[in-house]
mmCIF file with all atom_site columns, C-alpha atoms in Angstrom:
data_model
loop_
_atom_site.group_PDB
_atom_site.id
_atom_site.type_symbol
_atom_site.label_atom_id
_atom_site.label_alt_id
_atom_site.label_comp_id
_atom_site.label_asym_id
_atom_site.label_entity_id
_atom_site.label_seq_id
_atom_site.pdbx_PDB_ins_code
_atom_site.Cartn_x
_atom_site.Cartn_y
_atom_site.Cartn_z
_atom_site.occupancy
_atom_site.B_iso_or_equiv
_atom_site.pdbx_formal_charge
_atom_site.auth_seq_id
_atom_site.auth_comp_id
_atom_site.auth_asym_id
_atom_site.auth_atom_id
_atom_site.pdbx_PDB_model_num
ATOM 1   C CA . UNK A 1 1   ? 0.000  0.000   0.000    1.00 52.00 ? 1   UNK A CA 1
ATOM 2   C CA . UNK A 1 2   ? 2.759  2.377   0.868    1.00 54.00 ? 2   UNK A CA 1
ATOM 3   C CA . UNK A 1 3   ? 4.574  1.439   -2.339   1.00 60.00 ? 3   UNK A CA 1
ATOM 4   C CA . UNK A 1 4   ? 1.524  2.463   -4.414   1.00 61.00 ? 4   UNK A CA 1
ATOM 5   C CA . UNK A 1 5   ? 1.240  5.813   -2.660   1.00 64.00 ? 5   UNK A CA 1
ATOM 6   C CA . UNK A 1 6   ? 4.903  6.450   -3.197   1.00 67.00 ? 6   UNK A CA 1
ATOM 7   C CA . UNK A 1 7   ? 4.605  5.614   -6.889   1.00 64.00 ? 7   UNK A CA 1
ATOM 8   C CA . UNK A 1 8   ? 1.602  7.895   -7.278   1.00 67.00 ? 8   UNK A CA 1
ATOM 9   C CA . UNK A 1 9   ? 3.432  10.760  -5.560   1.00 69.00 ? 9   UNK A CA 1
ATOM 10  C CA . UNK A 1 10  ? 6.498  10.131  -7.709   1.00 69.00 ? 10  UNK A CA 1
ATOM 11  C CA . UNK A 1 11  ? 4.350  10.120  -10.853  1.00 65.00 ? 11  UNK A CA 1
ATOM 12  C CA . UNK A 1 12  ? 2.635  13.339  -9.807   1.00 69.00 ? 12  UNK A CA 1
ATOM 13  C CA . UNK A 1 13  ? 5.990  14.920  -9.091   1.00 72.00 ? 13  UNK A CA 1
ATOM 14  C CA . UNK A 1 14  ? 7.377  13.850  -12.481  1.00 69.00 ? 14  UNK A CA 1
ATOM 15  C CA . UNK A 1 15  ? 4.243  15.196  -14.221  1.00 68.00 ? 15  UNK A CA 1
ATOM 16  C CA . UNK A 1 16  ? 4.620  18.486  -12.394  1.00 69.00 ? 16  UNK A CA 1
ATOM 17  C CA . UNK A 1 17  ? 8.275  18.666  -13.386  1.00 70.00 ? 17  UNK A CA 1
ATOM 18  C CA . UNK A 1 18  ? 7.395  17.930  -17.054  1.00 65.00 ? 18  UNK A CA 1
ATOM 19  C CA . UNK A 1 19  ? 4.672  20.572  -16.970  1.00 71.00 ? 19  UNK A CA 1
ATOM 20  C CA . UNK A 1 20  ? 7.045  23.073  -15.374  1.00 69.00 ? 20  UNK A CA 1
ATOM 21  C CA . UNK A 1 21  ? 9.682  22.279  -18.007  1.00 67.00 ? 21  UNK A CA 1
ATOM 22  C CA . UNK A 1 22  ? 7.127  22.743  -20.815  1.00 71.00 ? 22  UNK A CA 1
ATOM 23  C CA . UNK A 1 23  ? 5.981  26.048  -19.327  1.00 74.00 ? 23  UNK A CA 1
ATOM 24  C CA . UNK A 1 24  ? 9.569  27.208  -18.995  1.00 73.00 ? 24  UNK A CA 1
ATOM 25  C CA . UNK A 1 25  ? 10.268 26.241  -22.609  1.00 75.00 ? 25  UNK A CA 1
ATOM 26  C CA . UNK A 1 26  ? 7.142  28.108  -23.811  1.00 72.00 ? 26  UNK A CA 1
ATOM 27  C CA . UNK A 1 27  ? 8.094  31.159  -21.786  1.00 73.00 ? 27  UNK A CA 1
ATOM 28  C CA . UNK A 1 28  ? 11.635 31.047  -23.208  1.00 69.00 ? 28  UNK A CA 1
ATOM 29  C CA . UNK A 1 29  ? 10.262 30.764  -26.749  1.00 71.00 ? 29  UNK A CA 1
ATOM 30  C CA . UNK A 1 30  ? 7.864  33.653  -26.127  1.00 76.00 ? 30  UNK A CA 1
ATOM 31  C CA . UNK A 1 31  ? 10.692 35.756  -24.704  1.00 71.00 ? 31  UNK A CA 1
ATOM 32  C CA . UNK A 1 32  ? 12.903 34.950  -27.698  1.00 74.00 ? 32  UNK A CA 1
ATOM 33  C CA . UNK A 1 33  ? 10.061 35.844  -30.072  1.00 75.00 ? 33  UNK A CA 1
ATOM 34  C CA . UNK A 1 34  ? 9.525  39.149  -28.293  1.00 73.00 ? 34  UNK A CA 1
ATOM 35  C CA . UNK A 1 35  ? 13.255 39.845  -28.404  1.00 76.00 ? 35  UNK A CA 1
ATOM 36  C CA . UNK A 1 36  ? 13.355 39.123  -32.161  1.00 73.00 ? 36  UNK A CA 1
ATOM 37  C CA . UNK A 1 37  ? 10.404 41.455  -32.709  1.00 74.00 ? 37  UNK A CA 1
ATOM 38  C CA . UNK A 1 38  ? 12.111 44.156  -30.679  1.00 77.00 ? 38  UNK A CA 1
ATOM 39  C CA . UNK A 1 39  ? 15.326 43.724  -32.652  1.00 75.00 ? 39  UNK A CA 1
ATOM 40  C CA . UNK A 1 40  ? 13.382 43.973  -35.954  1.00 73.00 ? 40  UNK A CA 1
ATOM 41  C CA . UNK A 1 41  ? 11.661 47.152  -34.743  1.00 78.00 ? 41  UNK A CA 1
ATOM 42  C CA . UNK A 1 42  ? 15.007 48.608  -33.694  1.00 72.00 ? 42  UNK A CA 1
ATOM 43  C CA . UNK A 1 43  ? 16.502 47.766  -37.105  1.00 70.00 ? 43  UNK A CA 1
ATOM 44  C CA . UNK A 1 44  ? 13.533 49.384  -38.871  1.00 71.00 ? 44  UNK A CA 1
ATOM 45  C CA . UNK A 1 45  ? 13.838 52.517  -36.753  1.00 66.00 ? 45  UNK A CA 1
ATOM 46  C CA . UNK A 1 46  ? 17.575 52.661  -37.410  1.00 64.00 ? 46  UNK A CA 1
ATOM 47  C CA . UNK A 1 47  ? 16.966 52.341  -41.170  1.00 59.00 ? 47  UNK A CA 1
ATOM 48  C CA . UNK A 1 48  ? 14.378 55.100  -41.119  1.00 58.00 ? 48  UNK A CA 1
ATOM 49  C CA . UNK A 1 49  ? 16.744 57.285  -39.135  1.00 56.00 ? 49  UNK A CA 1
ATOM 50  C CA . UNK A 1 50  ? 19.535 56.624  -41.671  1.00 53.00 ? 50  UNK A CA 1
ATOM 51  C CA . UNK A 1 51  ? 17.282 57.747  -44.561  1.00 54.00 ? 51  UNK A CA 1
ATOM 52  C CA . UNK A 1 52  ? 16.181 61.307  -43.787  1.00 59.00 ? 52  UNK A CA 1
ATOM 53  C CA . UNK A 1 53  ? 12.648 62.207  -44.768  1.00 69.00 ? 53  UNK A CA 1
ATOM 54  C CA . UNK A 1 54  ? 12.436 64.074  -48.124  1.00 68.00 ? 54  UNK A CA 1
ATOM 55  C CA . UNK A 1 55  ? 11.275 67.659  -47.789  1.00 77.00 ? 55  UNK A CA 1
ATOM 56  C CA . UNK A 1 56  ? 8.281  68.371  -50.120  1.00 81.00 ? 56  UNK A CA 1
ATOM 57  C CA . UNK A 1 57  ? 9.972  71.613  -51.207  1.00 82.00 ? 57  UNK A CA 1
ATOM 58  C CA . UNK A 1 58  ? 13.111 69.705  -52.262  1.00 80.00 ? 58  UNK A CA 1
ATOM 59  C CA . UNK A 1 59  ? 10.984 67.247  -54.224  1.00 82.00 ? 59  UNK A CA 1
ATOM 60  C CA . UNK A 1 60  ? 9.194  70.132  -55.976  1.00 84.00 ? 60  UNK A CA 1
ATOM 61  C CA . UNK A 1 61  ? 12.518 71.811  -56.801  1.00 87.00 ? 61  UNK A CA 1
ATOM 62  C CA . UNK A 1 62  ? 13.855 68.580  -58.299  1.00 87.00 ? 62  UNK A CA 1
ATOM 63  C CA . UNK A 1 63  ? 10.680 68.154  -60.361  1.00 87.00 ? 63  UNK A CA 1
ATOM 64  C CA . UNK A 1 64  ? 10.925 71.726  -61.692  1.00 88.00 ? 64  UNK A CA 1
ATOM 65  C CA . UNK A 1 65  ? 14.615 71.268  -62.518  1.00 90.00 ? 65  UNK A CA 1
ATOM 66  C CA . UNK A 1 66  ? 13.808 68.137  -64.513  1.00 90.00 ? 66  UNK A CA 1
ATOM 67  C CA . UNK A 1 67  ? 11.039 69.975  -66.371  1.00 90.00 ? 67  UNK A CA 1
ATOM 68  C CA . UNK A 1 68  ? 13.416 72.853  -67.123  1.00 91.00 ? 68  UNK A CA 1
ATOM 69  C CA . UNK A 1 69  ? 16.023 70.460  -68.528  1.00 92.00 ? 69  UNK A CA 1
ATOM 70  C CA . UNK A 1 70  ? 13.387 68.856  -70.763  1.00 92.00 ? 70  UNK A CA 1
ATOM 71  C CA . UNK A 1 71  ? 12.207 72.288  -71.962  1.00 92.00 ? 71  UNK A CA 1
ATOM 72  C CA . UNK A 1 72  ? 15.779 73.325  -72.733  1.00 92.00 ? 72  UNK A CA 1
ATOM 73  C CA . UNK A 1 73  ? 16.319 70.155  -74.755  1.00 90.00 ? 73  UNK A CA 1
ATOM 74  C CA . UNK A 1 74  ? 13.031 70.710  -76.635  1.00 91.00 ? 74  UNK A CA 1
ATOM 75  C CA . UNK A 1 75  ? 13.959 74.328  -77.370  1.00 93.00 ? 75  UNK A CA 1
ATOM 76  C CA . UNK A 1 76  ? 17.402 73.329  -78.634  1.00 92.00 ? 76  UNK A CA 1
ATOM 77  C CA . UNK A 1 77  ? 15.821 70.787  -80.989  1.00 92.00 ? 77  UNK A CA 1
ATOM 78  C CA . UNK A 1 78  ? 13.295 73.399  -82.156  1.00 92.00 ? 78  UNK A CA 1
ATOM 79  C CA . UNK A 1 79  ? 16.069 75.954  -82.779  1.00 92.00 ? 79  UNK A CA 1
ATOM 80  C CA . UNK A 1 80  ? 18.075 73.414  -84.774  1.00 92.00 ? 80  UNK A CA 1
ATOM 81  C CA . UNK A 1 81  ? 15.038 72.485  -86.904  1.00 92.00 ? 81  UNK A CA 1
ATOM 82  C CA . UNK A 1 82  ? 14.192 76.175  -87.449  1.00 91.00 ? 82  UNK A CA 1
ATOM 83  C CA . UNK A 1 83  ? 17.733 76.962  -88.625  1.00 90.00 ? 83  UNK A CA 1
ATOM 84  C CA . UNK A 1 84  ? 17.639 74.073  -91.075  1.00 90.00 ? 84  UNK A CA 1
ATOM 85  C CA . UNK A 1 85  ? 14.246 75.197  -92.408  1.00 89.00 ? 85  UNK A CA 1
ATOM 86  C CA . UNK A 1 86  ? 15.486 78.803  -92.758  1.00 89.00 ? 86  UNK A CA 1
ATOM 87  C CA . UNK A 1 87  ? 18.518 77.647  -94.725  1.00 86.00 ? 87  UNK A CA 1
ATOM 88  C CA . UNK A 1 88  ? 16.338 75.509  -96.985  1.00 86.00 ? 88  UNK A CA 1
ATOM 89  C CA . UNK A 1 89  ? 13.880 78.374  -97.518  1.00 85.00 ? 89  UNK A CA 1
ATOM 90  C CA . UNK A 1 90  ? 16.710 80.819  -98.246  1.00 81.00 ? 90  UNK A CA 1
ATOM 91  C CA . UNK A 1 91  ? 18.196 78.440  -100.819 1.00 83.00 ? 91  UNK A CA 1
ATOM 92  C CA . UNK A 1 92  ? 14.767 77.982  -102.430 1.00 81.00 ? 92  UNK A CA 1
ATOM 93  C CA . UNK A 1 93  ? 14.121 81.742  -102.632 1.00 80.00 ? 93  UNK A CA 1
ATOM 94  C CA . UNK A 1 94  ? 17.585 82.402  -104.056 1.00 79.00 ? 94  UNK A CA 1
ATOM 95  C CA . UNK A 1 95  ? 17.126 79.710  -106.691 1.00 84.00 ? 95  UNK A CA 1
ATOM 96  C CA . UNK A 1 96  ? 13.720 81.147  -107.610 1.00 80.00 ? 96  UNK A CA 1
ATOM 97  C CA . UNK A 1 97  ? 15.100 84.694  -108.020 1.00 81.00 ? 97  UNK A CA 1
ATOM 98  C CA . UNK A 1 98  ? 18.136 83.537  -110.007 1.00 82.00 ? 98  UNK A CA 1
ATOM 99  C CA . UNK A 1 99  ? 15.857 81.513  -112.288 1.00 81.00 ? 99  UNK A CA 1
ATOM 100 C CA . UNK A 1 100 ? 13.840 84.626  -113.148 1.00 79.00 ? 100 UNK A CA 1
ATOM 101 C CA . UNK A 1 101 ? 16.952 86.560  -114.219 1.00 81.00 ? 101 UNK A CA 1
ATOM 102 C CA . UNK A 1 102 ? 18.690 83.830  -116.213 1.00 84.00 ? 102 UNK A CA 1
ATOM 103 C CA . UNK A 1 103 ? 16.700 84.693  -119.353 1.00 81.00 ? 103 UNK A CA 1
ATOM 104 C CA . UNK A 1 104 ? 17.636 88.340  -118.906 1.00 82.00 ? 104 UNK A CA 1
ATOM 105 C CA . UNK A 1 105 ? 21.306 87.338  -118.712 1.00 83.00 ? 105 UNK A CA 1
ATOM 106 C CA . UNK A 1 106 ? 20.923 85.235  -121.855 1.00 84.00 ? 106 UNK A CA 1
ATOM 107 C CA . UNK A 1 107 ? 19.555 88.233  -123.759 1.00 81.00 ? 107 UNK A CA 1
ATOM 108 C CA . UNK A 1 108 ? 22.353 90.472  -122.461 1.00 80.00 ? 108 UNK A CA 1
ATOM 109 C CA . UNK A 1 109 ? 24.878 88.004  -123.864 1.00 82.00 ? 109 UNK A CA 1
ATOM 110 C CA . UNK A 1 110 ? 23.074 87.984  -127.216 1.00 80.00 ? 110 UNK A CA 1
ATOM 111 C CA . UNK A 1 111 ? 23.060 91.802  -127.261 1.00 78.00 ? 111 UNK A CA 1
ATOM 112 C CA . UNK A 1 112 ? 26.812 91.879  -126.560 1.00 77.00 ? 112 UNK A CA 1
ATOM 113 C CA . UNK A 1 113 ? 27.415 89.438  -129.411 1.00 78.00 ? 113 UNK A CA 1
ATOM 114 C CA . UNK A 1 114 ? 25.371 91.638  -131.770 1.00 75.00 ? 114 UNK A CA 1
ATOM 115 C CA . UNK A 1 115 ? 27.391 94.736  -130.820 1.00 73.00 ? 115 UNK A CA 1
ATOM 116 C CA . UNK A 1 116 ? 30.677 92.880  -131.426 1.00 72.00 ? 116 UNK A CA 1
ATOM 117 C CA . UNK A 1 117 ? 29.502 91.790  -134.871 1.00 72.00 ? 117 UNK A CA 1
ATOM 118 C CA . UNK A 1 118 ? 28.626 95.389  -135.716 1.00 66.00 ? 118 UNK A CA 1
ATOM 119 C CA . UNK A 1 119 ? 25.012 94.572  -136.481 1.00 61.00 ? 119 UNK A CA 1
ATOM 120 C CA . UNK A 1 120 ? 22.307 97.196  -136.921 1.00 71.00 ? 120 UNK A CA 1
ATOM 121 C CA . UNK A 1 121 ? 22.334 99.667  -134.021 1.00 73.00 ? 121 UNK A CA 1
ATOM 122 C CA . UNK A 1 122 ? 18.563 99.915  -134.109 1.00 77.00 ? 122 UNK A CA 1
ATOM 123 C CA . UNK A 1 123 ? 18.315 96.166  -133.563 1.00 76.00 ? 123 UNK A CA 1
ATOM 124 C CA . UNK A 1 124 ? 20.650 96.432  -130.556 1.00 76.00 ? 124 UNK A CA 1
ATOM 125 C CA . UNK A 1 125 ? 18.585 99.253  -129.061 1.00 80.00 ? 125 UNK A CA 1
ATOM 126 C CA . UNK A 1 126 ? 15.417 97.230  -129.621 1.00 81.00 ? 126 UNK A CA 1
ATOM 127 C CA . UNK A 1 127 ? 17.058 94.263  -127.915 1.00 80.00 ? 127 UNK A CA 1
ATOM 128 C CA . UNK A 1 128 ? 18.023 96.391  -124.924 1.00 83.00 ? 128 UNK A CA 1
ATOM 129 C CA . UNK A 1 129 ? 14.444 97.593  -124.570 1.00 86.00 ? 129 UNK A CA 1
ATOM 130 C CA . UNK A 1 130 ? 13.255 93.997  -124.554 1.00 86.00 ? 130 UNK A CA 1
ATOM 131 C CA . UNK A 1 131 ? 15.797 93.177  -121.860 1.00 86.00 ? 131 UNK A CA 1
ATOM 132 C CA . UNK A 1 132 ? 14.523 96.059  -119.759 1.00 86.00 ? 132 UNK A CA 1
ATOM 133 C CA . UNK A 1 133 ? 10.956 94.766  -120.119 1.00 88.00 ? 133 UNK A CA 1
ATOM 134 C CA . UNK A 1 134 ? 12.166 91.354  -119.006 1.00 87.00 ? 134 UNK A CA 1
ATOM 135 C CA . UNK A 1 135 ? 13.706 92.946  -115.917 1.00 85.00 ? 135 UNK A CA 1
ATOM 136 C CA . UNK A 1 136 ? 10.446 94.727  -115.177 1.00 87.00 ? 136 UNK A CA 1
ATOM 137 C CA . UNK A 1 137 ? 8.461  91.506  -115.621 1.00 87.00 ? 137 UNK A CA 1
ATOM 138 C CA . UNK A 1 138 ? 10.850 89.676  -113.297 1.00 86.00 ? 138 UNK A CA 1
ATOM 139 C CA . UNK A 1 139 ? 10.429 92.403  -110.668 1.00 86.00 ? 139 UNK A CA 1
ATOM 140 C CA . UNK A 1 140 ? 6.665  92.197  -111.086 1.00 87.00 ? 140 UNK A CA 1
ATOM 141 C CA . UNK A 1 141 ? 6.715  88.429  -110.527 1.00 86.00 ? 141 UNK A CA 1
ATOM 142 C CA . UNK A 1 142 ? 8.783  88.973  -107.375 1.00 85.00 ? 142 UNK A CA 1
ATOM 143 C CA . UNK A 1 143 ? 6.361  91.697  -106.156 1.00 88.00 ? 143 UNK A CA 1
ATOM 144 C CA . UNK A 1 144 ? 9.156  94.289  -106.349 1.00 89.00 ? 144 UNK A CA 1
ATOM 145 C CA . UNK A 1 145 ? 7.847  97.795  -107.058 1.00 90.00 ? 145 UNK A CA 1
ATOM 146 C CA . UNK A 1 146 ? 9.562  101.018 -108.032 1.00 91.00 ? 146 UNK A CA 1
ATOM 147 C CA . UNK A 1 147 ? 9.190  103.765 -105.417 1.00 92.00 ? 147 UNK A CA 1
ATOM 148 C CA . UNK A 1 148 ? 7.409  106.804 -106.805 1.00 91.00 ? 148 UNK A CA 1
ATOM 149 C CA . UNK A 1 149 ? 9.684  109.785 -106.310 1.00 92.00 ? 149 UNK A CA 1
ATOM 150 C CA . UNK A 1 150 ? 9.572  112.359 -109.120 1.00 92.00 ? 150 UNK A CA 1
ATOM 151 C CA . UNK A 1 151 ? 7.334  115.313 -108.101 1.00 91.00 ? 151 UNK A CA 1
ATOM 152 C CA . UNK A 1 152 ? 6.306  113.470 -104.943 1.00 93.00 ? 152 UNK A CA 1
ATOM 153 C CA . UNK A 1 153 ? 6.526  114.963 -101.457 1.00 93.00 ? 153 UNK A CA 1
ATOM 154 C CA . UNK A 1 154 ? 9.792  114.016 -99.812  1.00 94.00 ? 154 UNK A CA 1
ATOM 155 C CA . UNK A 1 155 ? 9.410  111.062 -97.418  1.00 93.00 ? 155 UNK A CA 1
ATOM 156 C CA . UNK A 1 156 ? 12.523 110.037 -95.457  1.00 93.00 ? 156 UNK A CA 1
ATOM 157 C CA . UNK A 1 157 ? 11.091 106.544 -95.075  1.00 94.00 ? 157 UNK A CA 1
ATOM 158 C CA . UNK A 1 158 ? 11.429 105.857 -98.809  1.00 94.00 ? 158 UNK A CA 1
ATOM 159 C CA . UNK A 1 159 ? 13.597 108.696 -100.152 1.00 95.00 ? 159 UNK A CA 1
ATOM 160 C CA . UNK A 1 160 ? 17.202 109.675 -99.513  1.00 94.00 ? 160 UNK A CA 1
ATOM 161 C CA . UNK A 1 161 ? 17.942 113.372 -100.049 1.00 92.00 ? 161 UNK A CA 1
ATOM 162 C CA . UNK A 1 162 ? 21.389 113.832 -101.560 1.00 93.00 ? 162 UNK A CA 1
ATOM 163 C CA . UNK A 1 163 ? 20.914 117.444 -102.684 1.00 90.00 ? 163 UNK A CA 1
ATOM 164 C CA . UNK A 1 164 ? 18.772 120.530 -102.163 1.00 92.00 ? 164 UNK A CA 1
ATOM 165 C CA . UNK A 1 165 ? 17.347 122.357 -105.195 1.00 88.00 ? 165 UNK A CA 1
ATOM 166 C CA . UNK A 1 166 ? 15.590 125.676 -105.757 1.00 87.00 ? 166 UNK A CA 1
ATOM 167 C CA . UNK A 1 167 ? 12.555 125.919 -108.021 1.00 86.00 ? 167 UNK A CA 1
ATOM 168 C CA . UNK A 1 168 ? 9.918  128.588 -107.263 1.00 87.00 ? 168 UNK A CA 1
ATOM 169 C CA . UNK A 1 169 ? 7.423  126.720 -109.426 1.00 86.00 ? 169 UNK A CA 1
ATOM 170 C CA . UNK A 1 170 ? 7.412  123.781 -106.982 1.00 85.00 ? 170 UNK A CA 1
ATOM 171 C CA . UNK A 1 171 ? 6.394  123.629 -103.348 1.00 89.00 ? 171 UNK A CA 1
ATOM 172 C CA . UNK A 1 172 ? 8.911  123.035 -100.601 1.00 89.00 ? 172 UNK A CA 1
ATOM 173 C CA . UNK A 1 173 ? 9.912  119.443 -99.854  1.00 91.00 ? 173 UNK A CA 1
ATOM 174 C CA . UNK A 1 174 ? 8.964  118.250 -103.341 1.00 92.00 ? 174 UNK A CA 1
ATOM 175 C CA . UNK A 1 175 ? 11.325 115.880 -105.155 1.00 94.00 ? 175 UNK A CA 1
ATOM 176 C CA . UNK A 1 176 ? 12.364 117.655 -108.368 1.00 92.00 ? 176 UNK A CA 1
ATOM 177 C CA . UNK A 1 177 ? 14.990 115.176 -109.548 1.00 92.00 ? 177 UNK A CA 1
ATOM 178 C CA . UNK A 1 178 ? 15.691 111.428 -109.115 1.00 93.00 ? 178 UNK A CA 1
ATOM 179 C CA . UNK A 1 179 ? 19.318 110.351 -109.320 1.00 94.00 ? 179 UNK A CA 1
ATOM 180 C CA . UNK A 1 180 ? 18.748 106.684 -108.547 1.00 92.00 ? 180 UNK A CA 1
ATOM 181 C CA . UNK A 1 181 ? 15.455 104.824 -108.470 1.00 91.00 ? 181 UNK A CA 1
ATOM 182 C CA . UNK A 1 182 ? 14.353 103.129 -105.285 1.00 92.00 ? 182 UNK A CA 1
ATOM 183 C CA . UNK A 1 183 ? 12.529 99.821  -104.925 1.00 92.00 ? 183 UNK A CA 1
ATOM 184 C CA . UNK A 1 184 ? 10.440 98.077  -102.292 1.00 92.00 ? 184 UNK A CA 1
ATOM 185 C CA . UNK A 1 185 ? 9.111  94.597  -101.681 1.00 88.00 ? 185 UNK A CA 1
ATOM 186 C CA . UNK A 1 186 ? 5.680  95.008  -100.160 1.00 86.00 ? 186 UNK A CA 1
ATOM 187 C CA . UNK A 1 187 ? 6.221  97.484  -97.308  1.00 87.00 ? 187 UNK A CA 1
ATOM 188 C CA . UNK A 1 188 ? 9.949  96.728  -97.020  1.00 90.00 ? 188 UNK A CA 1
ATOM 189 C CA . UNK A 1 189 ? 12.273 99.195  -98.713  1.00 92.00 ? 189 UNK A CA 1
ATOM 190 C CA . UNK A 1 190 ? 14.989 97.391  -100.665 1.00 89.00 ? 190 UNK A CA 1
ATOM 191 C CA . UNK A 1 191 ? 16.690 100.598 -101.767 1.00 91.00 ? 191 UNK A CA 1
ATOM 192 C CA . UNK A 1 192 ? 15.780 104.227 -101.060 1.00 94.00 ? 192 UNK A CA 1
ATOM 193 C CA . UNK A 1 193 ? 15.350 106.600 -103.986 1.00 94.00 ? 193 UNK A CA 1
ATOM 194 C CA . UNK A 1 194 ? 18.272 109.040 -104.165 1.00 94.00 ? 194 UNK A CA 1
ATOM 195 C CA . UNK A 1 195 ? 16.695 112.428 -104.873 1.00 95.00 ? 195 UNK A CA 1
ATOM 196 C CA . UNK A 1 196 ? 17.055 116.181 -104.934 1.00 95.00 ? 196 UNK A CA 1
ATOM 197 C CA . UNK A 1 197 ? 14.539 118.028 -102.757 1.00 95.00 ? 197 UNK A CA 1
ATOM 198 C CA . UNK A 1 198 ? 13.183 121.465 -103.569 1.00 92.00 ? 198 UNK A CA 1
ATOM 199 C CA . UNK A 1 199 ? 13.622 124.317 -101.064 1.00 89.00 ? 199 UNK A CA 1
ATOM 200 C CA . UNK A 1 200 ? 12.396 127.878 -101.673 1.00 82.00 ? 200 UNK A CA 1
ATOM 201 C CA . UNK A 1 201 ? 13.702 129.527 -98.534  1.00 74.00 ? 201 UNK A CA 1
#
């Protein structure tokens, strides 16, 4: 009987020891888990502290700088394209103008050949008149107009006074003689008319 009681007490004691060991193990595991979590939190905080928070103003400045760089690149490309187009347009206009005067040059060469051969002077004069008409037609095609000057009121925007004249029959500031004709393309003066301006004072 005593042996059974002793065995029961021993079994209870062993069970209590096992339970205590299990509880101790669980507590150790829980403590280790909590320690790992704390270490992870500390590492996260340290990482956040190492990377300073970006100021919204700095971010905006960086964005604007990037936009400015893109705009500068776009403008440079636009400027390059514009220069190429201007050069192409200039070459086209020059070729067009030269083409209109090539026939005039041809007729000048024919007139020179006629003079050298001693042909009829009247024919040469007639040829020169035709050349002049060709010049006038070429100017007309190019929208180039002669500036009216003779007997017109002096205008410094289109006339260049190279002399002063005196003619009581004309009003003051009237052009009484044209030394060199002027021309304009639309509203743009290509060459001012060189004139003499009347003064009665």
